[in-house]
mmCIF file of C-alpha atoms and ligand atoms in Angstrom:
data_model
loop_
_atom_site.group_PDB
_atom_site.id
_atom_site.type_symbol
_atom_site.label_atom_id
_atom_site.label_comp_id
_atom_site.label_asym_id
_atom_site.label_seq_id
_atom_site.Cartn_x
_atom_site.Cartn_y
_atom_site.Cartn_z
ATOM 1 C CA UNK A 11 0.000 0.000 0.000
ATOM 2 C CA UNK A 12 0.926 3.796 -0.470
ATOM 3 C CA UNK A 13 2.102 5.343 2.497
ATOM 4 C CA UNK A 14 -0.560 8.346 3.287
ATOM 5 C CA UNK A 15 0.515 11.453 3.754
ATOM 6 C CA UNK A 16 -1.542 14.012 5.070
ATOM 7 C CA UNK A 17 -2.875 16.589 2.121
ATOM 8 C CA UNK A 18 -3.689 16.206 -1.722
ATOM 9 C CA UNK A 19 -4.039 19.470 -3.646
ATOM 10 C CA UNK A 20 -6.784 19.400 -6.108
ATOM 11 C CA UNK A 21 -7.467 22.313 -8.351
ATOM 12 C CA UNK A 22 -6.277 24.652 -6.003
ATOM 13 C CA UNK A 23 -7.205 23.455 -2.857
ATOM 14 C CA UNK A 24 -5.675 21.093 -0.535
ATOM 15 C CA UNK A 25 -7.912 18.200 0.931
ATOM 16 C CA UNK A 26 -7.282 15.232 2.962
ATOM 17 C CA UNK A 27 -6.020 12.266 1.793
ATOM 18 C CA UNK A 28 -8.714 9.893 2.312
ATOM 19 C CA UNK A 29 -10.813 12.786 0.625
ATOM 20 C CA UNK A 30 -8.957 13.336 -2.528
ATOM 21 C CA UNK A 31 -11.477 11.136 -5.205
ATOM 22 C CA UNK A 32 -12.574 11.813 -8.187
ATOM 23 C CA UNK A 33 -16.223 10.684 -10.538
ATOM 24 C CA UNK A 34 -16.478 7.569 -12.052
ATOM 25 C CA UNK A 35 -17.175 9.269 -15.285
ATOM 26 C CA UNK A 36 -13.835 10.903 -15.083
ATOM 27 C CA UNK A 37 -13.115 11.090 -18.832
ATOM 28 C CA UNK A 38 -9.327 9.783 -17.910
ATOM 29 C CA UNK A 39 -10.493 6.719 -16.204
ATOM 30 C CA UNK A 40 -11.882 5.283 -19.627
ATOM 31 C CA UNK A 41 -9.653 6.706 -21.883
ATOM 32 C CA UNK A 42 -6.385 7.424 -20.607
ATOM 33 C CA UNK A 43 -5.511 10.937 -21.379
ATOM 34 C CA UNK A 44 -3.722 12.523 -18.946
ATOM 35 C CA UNK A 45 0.161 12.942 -17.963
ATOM 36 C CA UNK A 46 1.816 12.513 -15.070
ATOM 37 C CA UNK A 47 5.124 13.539 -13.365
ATOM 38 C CA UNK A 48 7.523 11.985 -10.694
ATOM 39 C CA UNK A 49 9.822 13.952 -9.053
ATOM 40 C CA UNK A 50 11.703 13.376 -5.815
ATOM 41 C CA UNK A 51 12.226 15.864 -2.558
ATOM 42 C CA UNK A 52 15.534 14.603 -0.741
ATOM 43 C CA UNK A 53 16.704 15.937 2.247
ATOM 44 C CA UNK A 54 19.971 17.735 2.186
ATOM 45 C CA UNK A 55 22.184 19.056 5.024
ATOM 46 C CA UNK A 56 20.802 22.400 4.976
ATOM 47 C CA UNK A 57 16.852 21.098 4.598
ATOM 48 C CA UNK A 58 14.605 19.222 1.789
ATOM 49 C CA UNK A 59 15.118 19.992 -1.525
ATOM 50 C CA UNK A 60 13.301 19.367 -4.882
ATOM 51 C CA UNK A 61 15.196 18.086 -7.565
ATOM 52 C CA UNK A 62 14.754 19.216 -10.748
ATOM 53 C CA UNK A 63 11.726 20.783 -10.118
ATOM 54 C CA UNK A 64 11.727 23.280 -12.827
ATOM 55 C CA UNK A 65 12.686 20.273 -15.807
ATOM 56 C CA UNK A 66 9.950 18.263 -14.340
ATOM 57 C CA UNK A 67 7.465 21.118 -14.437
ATOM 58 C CA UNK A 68 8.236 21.915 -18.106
ATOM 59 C CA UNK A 69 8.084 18.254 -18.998
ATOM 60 C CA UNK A 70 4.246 18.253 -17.173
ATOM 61 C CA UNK A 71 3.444 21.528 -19.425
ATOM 62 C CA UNK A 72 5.162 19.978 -22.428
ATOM 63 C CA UNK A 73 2.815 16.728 -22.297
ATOM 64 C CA UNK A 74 -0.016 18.905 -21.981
ATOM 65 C CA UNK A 75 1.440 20.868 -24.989
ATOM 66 C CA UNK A 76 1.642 17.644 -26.988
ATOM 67 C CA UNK A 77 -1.381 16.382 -26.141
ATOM 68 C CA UNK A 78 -3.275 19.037 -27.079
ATOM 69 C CA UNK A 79 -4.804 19.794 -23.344
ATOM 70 C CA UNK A 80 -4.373 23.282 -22.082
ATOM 71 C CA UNK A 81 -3.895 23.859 -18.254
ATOM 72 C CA UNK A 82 -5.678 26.016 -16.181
ATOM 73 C CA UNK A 83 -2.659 26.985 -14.554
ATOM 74 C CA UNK A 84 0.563 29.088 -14.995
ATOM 75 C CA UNK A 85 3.726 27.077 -14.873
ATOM 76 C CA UNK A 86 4.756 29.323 -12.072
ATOM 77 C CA UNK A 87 1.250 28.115 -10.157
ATOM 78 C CA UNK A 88 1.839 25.177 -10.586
ATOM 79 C CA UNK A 89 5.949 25.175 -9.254
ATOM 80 C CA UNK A 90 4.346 26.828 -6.259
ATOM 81 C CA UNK A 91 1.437 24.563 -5.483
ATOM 82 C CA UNK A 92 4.272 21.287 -5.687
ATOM 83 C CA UNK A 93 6.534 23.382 -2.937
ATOM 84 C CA UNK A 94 3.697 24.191 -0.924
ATOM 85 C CA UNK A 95 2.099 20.702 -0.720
ATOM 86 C CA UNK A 96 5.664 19.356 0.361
ATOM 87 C CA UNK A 97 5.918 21.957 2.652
ATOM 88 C CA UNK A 98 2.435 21.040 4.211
ATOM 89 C CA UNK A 99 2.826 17.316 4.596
ATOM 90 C CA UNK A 100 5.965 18.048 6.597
ATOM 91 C CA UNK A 101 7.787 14.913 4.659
ATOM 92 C CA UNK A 102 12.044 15.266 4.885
ATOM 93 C CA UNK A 103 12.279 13.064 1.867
ATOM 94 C CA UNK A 104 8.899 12.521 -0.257
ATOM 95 C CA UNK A 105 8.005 11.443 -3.485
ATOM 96 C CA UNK A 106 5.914 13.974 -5.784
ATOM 97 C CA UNK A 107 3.074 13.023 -8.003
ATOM 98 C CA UNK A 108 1.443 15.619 -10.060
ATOM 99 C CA UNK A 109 -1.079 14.745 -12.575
ATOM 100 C CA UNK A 110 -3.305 16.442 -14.997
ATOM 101 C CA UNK A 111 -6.180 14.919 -16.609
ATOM 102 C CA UNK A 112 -9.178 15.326 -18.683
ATOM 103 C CA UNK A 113 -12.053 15.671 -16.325
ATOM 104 C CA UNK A 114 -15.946 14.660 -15.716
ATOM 105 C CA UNK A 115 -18.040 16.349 -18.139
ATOM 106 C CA UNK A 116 -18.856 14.291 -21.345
ATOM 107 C CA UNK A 117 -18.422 11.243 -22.340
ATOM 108 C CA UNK A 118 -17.073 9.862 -25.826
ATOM 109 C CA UNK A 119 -13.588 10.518 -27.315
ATOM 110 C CA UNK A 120 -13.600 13.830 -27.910
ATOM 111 C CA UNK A 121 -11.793 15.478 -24.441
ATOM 112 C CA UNK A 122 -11.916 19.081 -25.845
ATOM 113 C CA UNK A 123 -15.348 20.058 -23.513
ATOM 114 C CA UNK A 124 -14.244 18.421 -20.828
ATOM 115 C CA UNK A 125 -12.420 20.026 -17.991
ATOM 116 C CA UNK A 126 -8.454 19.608 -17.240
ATOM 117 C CA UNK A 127 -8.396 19.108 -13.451
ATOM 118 C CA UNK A 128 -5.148 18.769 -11.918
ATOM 119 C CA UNK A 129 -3.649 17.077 -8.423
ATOM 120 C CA UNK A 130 -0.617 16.780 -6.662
ATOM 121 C CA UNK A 131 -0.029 13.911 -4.312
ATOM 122 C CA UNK A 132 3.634 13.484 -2.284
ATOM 123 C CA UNK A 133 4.072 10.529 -0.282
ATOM 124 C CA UNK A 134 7.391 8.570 1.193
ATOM 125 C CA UNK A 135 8.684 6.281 -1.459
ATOM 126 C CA UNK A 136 11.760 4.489 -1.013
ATOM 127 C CA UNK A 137 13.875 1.930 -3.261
ATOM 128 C CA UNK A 138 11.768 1.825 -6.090
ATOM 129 C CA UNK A 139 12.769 -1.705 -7.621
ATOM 130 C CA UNK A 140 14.118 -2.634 -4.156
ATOM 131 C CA UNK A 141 17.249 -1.650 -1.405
ATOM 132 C CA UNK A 142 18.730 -5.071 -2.717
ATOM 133 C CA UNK A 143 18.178 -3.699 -6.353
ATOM 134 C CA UNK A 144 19.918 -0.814 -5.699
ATOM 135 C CA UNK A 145 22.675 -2.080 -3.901
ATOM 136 C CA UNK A 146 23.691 -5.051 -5.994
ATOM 137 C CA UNK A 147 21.880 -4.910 -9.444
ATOM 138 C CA UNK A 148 18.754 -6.071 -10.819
ATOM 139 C CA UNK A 149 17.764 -8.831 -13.126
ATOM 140 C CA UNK A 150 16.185 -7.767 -16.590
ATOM 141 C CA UNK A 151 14.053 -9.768 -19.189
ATOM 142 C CA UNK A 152 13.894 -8.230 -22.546
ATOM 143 C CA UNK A 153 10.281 -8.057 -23.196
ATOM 144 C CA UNK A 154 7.540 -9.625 -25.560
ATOM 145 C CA UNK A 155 6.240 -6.367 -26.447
ATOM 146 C CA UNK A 156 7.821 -3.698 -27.965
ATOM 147 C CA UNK A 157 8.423 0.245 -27.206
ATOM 148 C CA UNK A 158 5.745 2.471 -28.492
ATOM 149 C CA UNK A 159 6.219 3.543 -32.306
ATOM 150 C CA UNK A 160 6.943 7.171 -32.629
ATOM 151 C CA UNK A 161 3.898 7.741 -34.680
ATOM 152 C CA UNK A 162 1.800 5.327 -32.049
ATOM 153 C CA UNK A 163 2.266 7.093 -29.363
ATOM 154 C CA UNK A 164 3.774 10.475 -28.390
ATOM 155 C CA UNK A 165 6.999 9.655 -26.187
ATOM 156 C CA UNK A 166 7.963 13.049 -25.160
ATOM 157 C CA UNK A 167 4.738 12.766 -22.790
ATOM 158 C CA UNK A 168 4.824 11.319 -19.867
ATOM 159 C CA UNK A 169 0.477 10.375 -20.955
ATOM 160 C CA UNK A 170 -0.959 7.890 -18.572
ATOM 161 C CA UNK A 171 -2.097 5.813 -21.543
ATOM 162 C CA UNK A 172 0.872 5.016 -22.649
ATOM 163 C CA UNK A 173 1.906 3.421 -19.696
ATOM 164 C CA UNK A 174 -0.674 0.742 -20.573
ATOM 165 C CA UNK A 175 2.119 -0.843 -22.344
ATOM 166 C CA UNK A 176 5.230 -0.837 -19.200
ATOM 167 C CA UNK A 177 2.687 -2.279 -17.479
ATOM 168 C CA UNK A 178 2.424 -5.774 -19.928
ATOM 169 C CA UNK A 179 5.877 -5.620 -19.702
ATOM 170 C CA UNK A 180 6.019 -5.115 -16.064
ATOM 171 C CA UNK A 181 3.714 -7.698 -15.081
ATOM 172 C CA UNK A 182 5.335 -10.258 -17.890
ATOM 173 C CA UNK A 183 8.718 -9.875 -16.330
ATOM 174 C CA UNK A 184 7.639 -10.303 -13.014
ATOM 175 C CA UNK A 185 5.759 -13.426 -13.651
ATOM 176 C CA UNK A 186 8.751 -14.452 -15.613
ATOM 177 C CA UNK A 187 10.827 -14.187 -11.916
ATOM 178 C CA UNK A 188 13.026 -11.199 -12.914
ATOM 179 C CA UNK A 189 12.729 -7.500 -11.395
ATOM 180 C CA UNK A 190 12.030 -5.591 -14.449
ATOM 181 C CA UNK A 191 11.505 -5.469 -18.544
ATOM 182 C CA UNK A 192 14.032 -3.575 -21.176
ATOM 183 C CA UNK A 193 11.922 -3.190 -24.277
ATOM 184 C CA UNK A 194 13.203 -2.808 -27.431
ATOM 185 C CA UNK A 195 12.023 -0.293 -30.131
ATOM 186 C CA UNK A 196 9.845 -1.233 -33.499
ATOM 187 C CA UNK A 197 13.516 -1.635 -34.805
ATOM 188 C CA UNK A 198 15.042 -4.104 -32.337
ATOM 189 C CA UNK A 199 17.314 -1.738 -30.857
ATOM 190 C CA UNK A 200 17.358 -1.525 -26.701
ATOM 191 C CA UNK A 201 14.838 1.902 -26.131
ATOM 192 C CA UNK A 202 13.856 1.909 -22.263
ATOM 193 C CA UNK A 203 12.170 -0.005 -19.501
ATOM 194 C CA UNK A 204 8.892 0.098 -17.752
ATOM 195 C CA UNK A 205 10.042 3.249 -16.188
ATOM 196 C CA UNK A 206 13.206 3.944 -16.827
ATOM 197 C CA UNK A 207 15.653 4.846 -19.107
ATOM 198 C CA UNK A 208 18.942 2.565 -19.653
ATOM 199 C CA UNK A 209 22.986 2.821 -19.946
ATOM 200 C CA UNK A 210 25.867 0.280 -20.607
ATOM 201 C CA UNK A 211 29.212 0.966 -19.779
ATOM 202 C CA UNK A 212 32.387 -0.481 -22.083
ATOM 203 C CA UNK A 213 35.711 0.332 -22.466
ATOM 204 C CA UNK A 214 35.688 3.289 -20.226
ATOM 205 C CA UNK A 215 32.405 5.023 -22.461
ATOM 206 C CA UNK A 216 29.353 5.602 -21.537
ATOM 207 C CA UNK A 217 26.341 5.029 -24.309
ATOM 208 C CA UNK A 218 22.312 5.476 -24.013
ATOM 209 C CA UNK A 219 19.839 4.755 -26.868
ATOM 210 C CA UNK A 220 18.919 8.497 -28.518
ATOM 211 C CA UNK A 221 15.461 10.353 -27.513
ATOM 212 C CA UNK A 222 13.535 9.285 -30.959
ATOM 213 C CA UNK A 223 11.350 6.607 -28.936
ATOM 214 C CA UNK A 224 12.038 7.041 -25.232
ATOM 215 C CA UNK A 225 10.866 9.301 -22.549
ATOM 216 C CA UNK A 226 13.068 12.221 -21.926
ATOM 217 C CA UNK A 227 14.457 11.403 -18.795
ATOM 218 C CA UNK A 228 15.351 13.762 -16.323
ATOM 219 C CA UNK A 229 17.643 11.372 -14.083
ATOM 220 C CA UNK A 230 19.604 10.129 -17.433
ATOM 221 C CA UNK A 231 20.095 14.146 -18.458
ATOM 222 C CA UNK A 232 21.273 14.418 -14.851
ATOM 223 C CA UNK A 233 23.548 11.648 -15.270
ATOM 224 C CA UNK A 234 24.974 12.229 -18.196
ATOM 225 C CA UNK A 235 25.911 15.507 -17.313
ATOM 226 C CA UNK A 236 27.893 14.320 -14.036
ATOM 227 C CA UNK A 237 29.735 11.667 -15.935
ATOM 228 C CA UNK A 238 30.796 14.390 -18.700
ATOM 229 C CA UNK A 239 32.055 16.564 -15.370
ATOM 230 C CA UNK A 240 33.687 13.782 -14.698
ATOM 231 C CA UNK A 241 35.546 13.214 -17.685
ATOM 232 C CA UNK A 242 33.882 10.194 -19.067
ATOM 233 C CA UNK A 243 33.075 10.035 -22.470
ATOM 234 C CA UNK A 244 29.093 9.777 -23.056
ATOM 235 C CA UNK A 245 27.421 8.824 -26.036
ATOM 236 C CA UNK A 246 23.876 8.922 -27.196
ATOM 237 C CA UNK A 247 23.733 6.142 -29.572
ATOM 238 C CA UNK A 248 21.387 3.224 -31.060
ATOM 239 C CA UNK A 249 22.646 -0.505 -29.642
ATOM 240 C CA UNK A 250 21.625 -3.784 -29.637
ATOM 241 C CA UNK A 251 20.408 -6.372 -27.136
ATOM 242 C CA UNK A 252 23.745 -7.828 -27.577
ATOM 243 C CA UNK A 253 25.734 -5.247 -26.865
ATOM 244 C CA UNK A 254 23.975 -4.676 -23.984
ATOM 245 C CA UNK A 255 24.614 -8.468 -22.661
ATOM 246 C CA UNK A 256 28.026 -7.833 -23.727
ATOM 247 C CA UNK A 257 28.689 -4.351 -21.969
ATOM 248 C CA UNK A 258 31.032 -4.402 -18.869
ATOM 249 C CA UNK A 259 28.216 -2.606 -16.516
ATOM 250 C CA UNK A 260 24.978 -1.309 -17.368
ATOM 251 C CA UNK A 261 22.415 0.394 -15.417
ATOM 252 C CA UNK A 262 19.033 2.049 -15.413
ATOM 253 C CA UNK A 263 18.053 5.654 -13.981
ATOM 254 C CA UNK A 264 14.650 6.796 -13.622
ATOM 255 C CA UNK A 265 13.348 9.358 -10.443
ATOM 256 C CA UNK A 266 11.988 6.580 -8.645
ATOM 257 C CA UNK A 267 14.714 3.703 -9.640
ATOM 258 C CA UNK A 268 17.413 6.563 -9.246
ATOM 259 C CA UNK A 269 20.413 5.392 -10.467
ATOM 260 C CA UNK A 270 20.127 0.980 -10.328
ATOM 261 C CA UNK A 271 22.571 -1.161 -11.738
ATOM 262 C CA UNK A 272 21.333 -4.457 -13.833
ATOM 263 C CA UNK A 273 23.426 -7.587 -12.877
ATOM 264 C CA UNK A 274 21.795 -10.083 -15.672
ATOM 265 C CA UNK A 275 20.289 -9.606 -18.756
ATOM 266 C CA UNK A 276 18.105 -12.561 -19.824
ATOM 267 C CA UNK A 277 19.737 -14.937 -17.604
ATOM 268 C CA UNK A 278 23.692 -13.465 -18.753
ATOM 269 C CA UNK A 279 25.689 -11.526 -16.144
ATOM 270 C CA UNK A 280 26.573 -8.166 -17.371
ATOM 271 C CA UNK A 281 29.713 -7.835 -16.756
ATOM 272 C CA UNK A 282 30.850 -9.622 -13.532
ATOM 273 C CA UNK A 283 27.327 -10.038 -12.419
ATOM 274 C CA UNK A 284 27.773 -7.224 -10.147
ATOM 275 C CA UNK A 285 27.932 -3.346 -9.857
ATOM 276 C CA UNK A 286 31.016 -2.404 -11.997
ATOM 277 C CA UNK A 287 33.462 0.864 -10.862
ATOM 278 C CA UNK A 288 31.954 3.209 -13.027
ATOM 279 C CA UNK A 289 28.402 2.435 -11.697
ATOM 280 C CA UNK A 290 29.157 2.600 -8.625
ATOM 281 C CA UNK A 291 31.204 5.991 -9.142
ATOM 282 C CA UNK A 292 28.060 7.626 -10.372
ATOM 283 C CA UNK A 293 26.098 6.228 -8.289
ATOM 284 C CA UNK A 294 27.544 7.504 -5.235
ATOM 285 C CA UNK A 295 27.619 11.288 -7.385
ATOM 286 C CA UNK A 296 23.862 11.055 -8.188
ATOM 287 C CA UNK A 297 23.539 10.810 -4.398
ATOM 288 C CA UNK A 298 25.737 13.472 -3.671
ATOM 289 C CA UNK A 299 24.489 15.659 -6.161
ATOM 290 C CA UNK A 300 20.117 15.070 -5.005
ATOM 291 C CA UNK A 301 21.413 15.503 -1.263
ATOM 292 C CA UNK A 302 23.422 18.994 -2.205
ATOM 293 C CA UNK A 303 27.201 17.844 -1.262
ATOM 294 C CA UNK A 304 28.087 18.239 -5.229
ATOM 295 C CA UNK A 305 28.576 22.221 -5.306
ATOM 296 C CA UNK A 306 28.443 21.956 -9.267
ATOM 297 C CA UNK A 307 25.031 20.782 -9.204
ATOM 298 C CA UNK A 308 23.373 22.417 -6.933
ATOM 299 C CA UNK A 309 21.146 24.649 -9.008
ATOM 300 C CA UNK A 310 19.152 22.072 -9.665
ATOM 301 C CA UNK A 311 17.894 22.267 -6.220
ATOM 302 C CA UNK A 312 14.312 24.029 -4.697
ATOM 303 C CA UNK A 313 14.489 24.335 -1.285
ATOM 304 C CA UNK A 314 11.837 23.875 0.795
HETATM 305 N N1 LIG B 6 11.255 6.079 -19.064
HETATM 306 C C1 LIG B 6 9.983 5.900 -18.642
HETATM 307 C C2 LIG B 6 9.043 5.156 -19.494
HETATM 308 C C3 LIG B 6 9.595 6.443 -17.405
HETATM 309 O O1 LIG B 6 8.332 6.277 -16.993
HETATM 310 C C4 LIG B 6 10.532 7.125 -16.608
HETATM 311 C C5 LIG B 6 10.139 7.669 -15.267
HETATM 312 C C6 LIG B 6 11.839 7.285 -17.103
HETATM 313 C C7 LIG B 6 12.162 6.753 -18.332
HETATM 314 C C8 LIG B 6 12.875 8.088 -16.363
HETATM 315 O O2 LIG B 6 12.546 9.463 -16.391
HETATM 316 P P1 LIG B 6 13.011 10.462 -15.225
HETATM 317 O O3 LIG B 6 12.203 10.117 -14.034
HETATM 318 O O4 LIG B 6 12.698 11.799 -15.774
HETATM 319 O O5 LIG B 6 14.458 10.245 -15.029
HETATM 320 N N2 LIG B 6 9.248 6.836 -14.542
HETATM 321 C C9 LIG B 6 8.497 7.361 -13.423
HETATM 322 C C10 LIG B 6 7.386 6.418 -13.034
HETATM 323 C C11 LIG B 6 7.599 5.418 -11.971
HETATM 324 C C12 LIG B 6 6.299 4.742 -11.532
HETATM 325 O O6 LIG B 6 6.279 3.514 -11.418
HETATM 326 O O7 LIG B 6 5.306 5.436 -11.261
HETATM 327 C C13 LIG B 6 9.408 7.787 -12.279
HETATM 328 O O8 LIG B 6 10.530 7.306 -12.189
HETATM 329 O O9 LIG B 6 8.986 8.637 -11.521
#
C-alpha cells in the first residue's frame, strides 16, 4: 500500500487524503488521457530539496502541450502549489506526483469540452525496484512487447495511456521471476524499460539509446551531465540487445529507480554479475548531487 501522507491538492485546494477522489465518469479513467510527473524531494544538510523541479514542471506543461490539453494553470502556479504541498505534509524526503487529466463532463472521445483538473499527491517512497536492487543490481528480461512507435504514441509525454504498455511488460517480467523489462524499439534496438531509461558501460564510455522513442528522462540528463564533469566520455547512440549483454556494466536511472545497476540480462551476467566501478562511481555522485554535497550541481535544487 501507499504510504498516506496528510494533504492532496486538487485544483487549487488542498484536501485530505482519504478525501482526494474523483467521478467515475472521469473522462481519464476510460480513456487514458492525462500525464503525469515523478519527481523526488531529498533531504539535504541544509533542509529538503526538490530536484529538478523546474525540468519536471516543463516536462508536465510539455505533455499537456503535446497532447493538445491546455492547463488552467501558470507554470509558475503550478511550481508553487508542488513546494507548498511538500511543505504542508511536513515529509524530509517525499516522493511527488502531479497529474493532470481530462475531467468529468462528457463522455465519448472527444476530451476538448471536458475540464483539465489537476492534483498533486507526495508521499514517502523508497527503493523503487528494491534496497537489494539498488545495492547489488537487478535482473532484466527483454520483453515480448515492444516500445511504443513514434507515430503510435507520443513519447515526449509522460500520458498515462501510454503506460498501458510498461505495465504488460512489467507484469510479464515479473511473472517471468526477474525484477524488471528492457523493451526494445519497433527496430530491435534496446529503447527503455517500464520506467526507466537505460545505460551500458564499455571500455571506459558511456552510451544510451537516442530520444527518438524514449521518454526524456530527467535522471539520465542528470547523469549524463555528471559523468561528462567527470571526464567520461558519453554517447547517445542506437545498440543492440547484444551489446547490452556484452557491456562491462549497465544500469538504469529513472526518479523513482534513481540510479540501479542491472546484474543479468536474460539470464547473462553483465559484466561480472555485479555493480562495476563506473556504476558505482556515479552512483555515489547522483547521491551526492540530489542531497546537495556536489557544489556543481546544486542549481538544480528548490528548497523547501
Ligand atoms: N522512461 C519511462 C518510461 C519512465 O516512466 C521514466 C520515469 C523514465 C524513463 C525516467 O525518467 P526520469 O524520471 O525523468 O528520469 N518513470 C516514473 C514512473 C515510476 C512509476 O512507477 O510510477 C518515475 O521514475 O517517476
Amino acid at each position: 500500500m501507499v504510504e498516506e501522507s496528510k494533504y492532496i491538492w486538487m485544483n487549487g485546494e488542498l484536501v485530505p487524503w482519504q478525501d482526494a477522489k474523483v467521478h467515475i465518469l472521469t473522462h481519464a479513467l476510460h480513456y487514458g488521457l492525462g500525464a503525469f510527473e515523478g519527481i523526488r524531494c531529498y533531504k539535504t544538510p541544509t533542509g529538503s530539496a526538490i530536484f529538478r523541479l523546474h525540468e519536471h514542471n516543463t516536462r508536465f506543461f510539455n505533455s499537456a502541450l503535446i497532447a493538445g490539453a491546455k492547463l488552467p494553470y501558470s507554470k509558475e502556479e503550478i511550481a508553487q502549489a508542488i513546494i507548498e504541498t511538500v511543505r504542508l505534509n511536513e515529509l524530509e524526503e517525499c516522493y511527488i506526483r502531479p497529474l493532470w487529466y481530462v475531467g468529468y463532463g462528457e463522455m465519448g472521445i472527444n476530451f476538448k469540452n471536458n475540464p483539465i483538473d489537476i492534483s498533486i499527491a507526495v508521499w514517502p517512497w523508497g527503493a523503487y525496484l528494491g534496497d537489494e536492487g539498488l545495492q547489488n543490481g537487478i535482473r532484466l528480461k527483454v520483453s515480448s512487447l515492444t516500445r511504443h512507435h513514434v507515430n503510435i504514441s507520443m513519447t515526449k509525454a509522460k500520458i498515462c495511456g501510454n503506460y498501458a504498455n510498461s505495465q504488460l511488460a512489467k507484469a510479464e517480467a515479473l511473472d517471468l521471476g526477474y525484477d524488471e523489462a528492457l523493451m526494445l524499439d519497433e527496430s530491435g534496438f534496446v529503447a527503455e524499460c517500464t520506467g526507466e531509461n537505460v545505460f551500458v558501460v564499455r571500455d571506459s564510455i558511456i552510451k544510451t539509446p537516442p530520444l527518438t522513442s524514449i521518454l526524456e528522462g530527467i535522471t539520465r540528463d542528470s547523469v549524463m551531465k555528471i559523468a561528462m564533469d567527470q571526464g567520461i566520455h558519453v554517447r547517445e547512440e542506437l545498440f543492440t540487445r547484444d551489446q547490452l549483454y556484452t557491456s562491462d556494466e549497465a544500469f538504469l536511472t529513472g526518479t523513482a529507480a534513481e540510479l540501479t545497476p542491472i546484474k543479468e540480462v536474460d539470464n547473462r551476467l553483465v559484466g561480472e554479475g555485479k555493480p562495476g566501478p563506473t556504476t558505482k562511481e556515479l552512483q555515489k555522485l547522483f547521491f551526492e548531487v540530489v542531497q546537495g554535497e556536489y557544489p556543481k550541481f546544486k542549481g538544480w535544487l528548490t528548497y523547501i
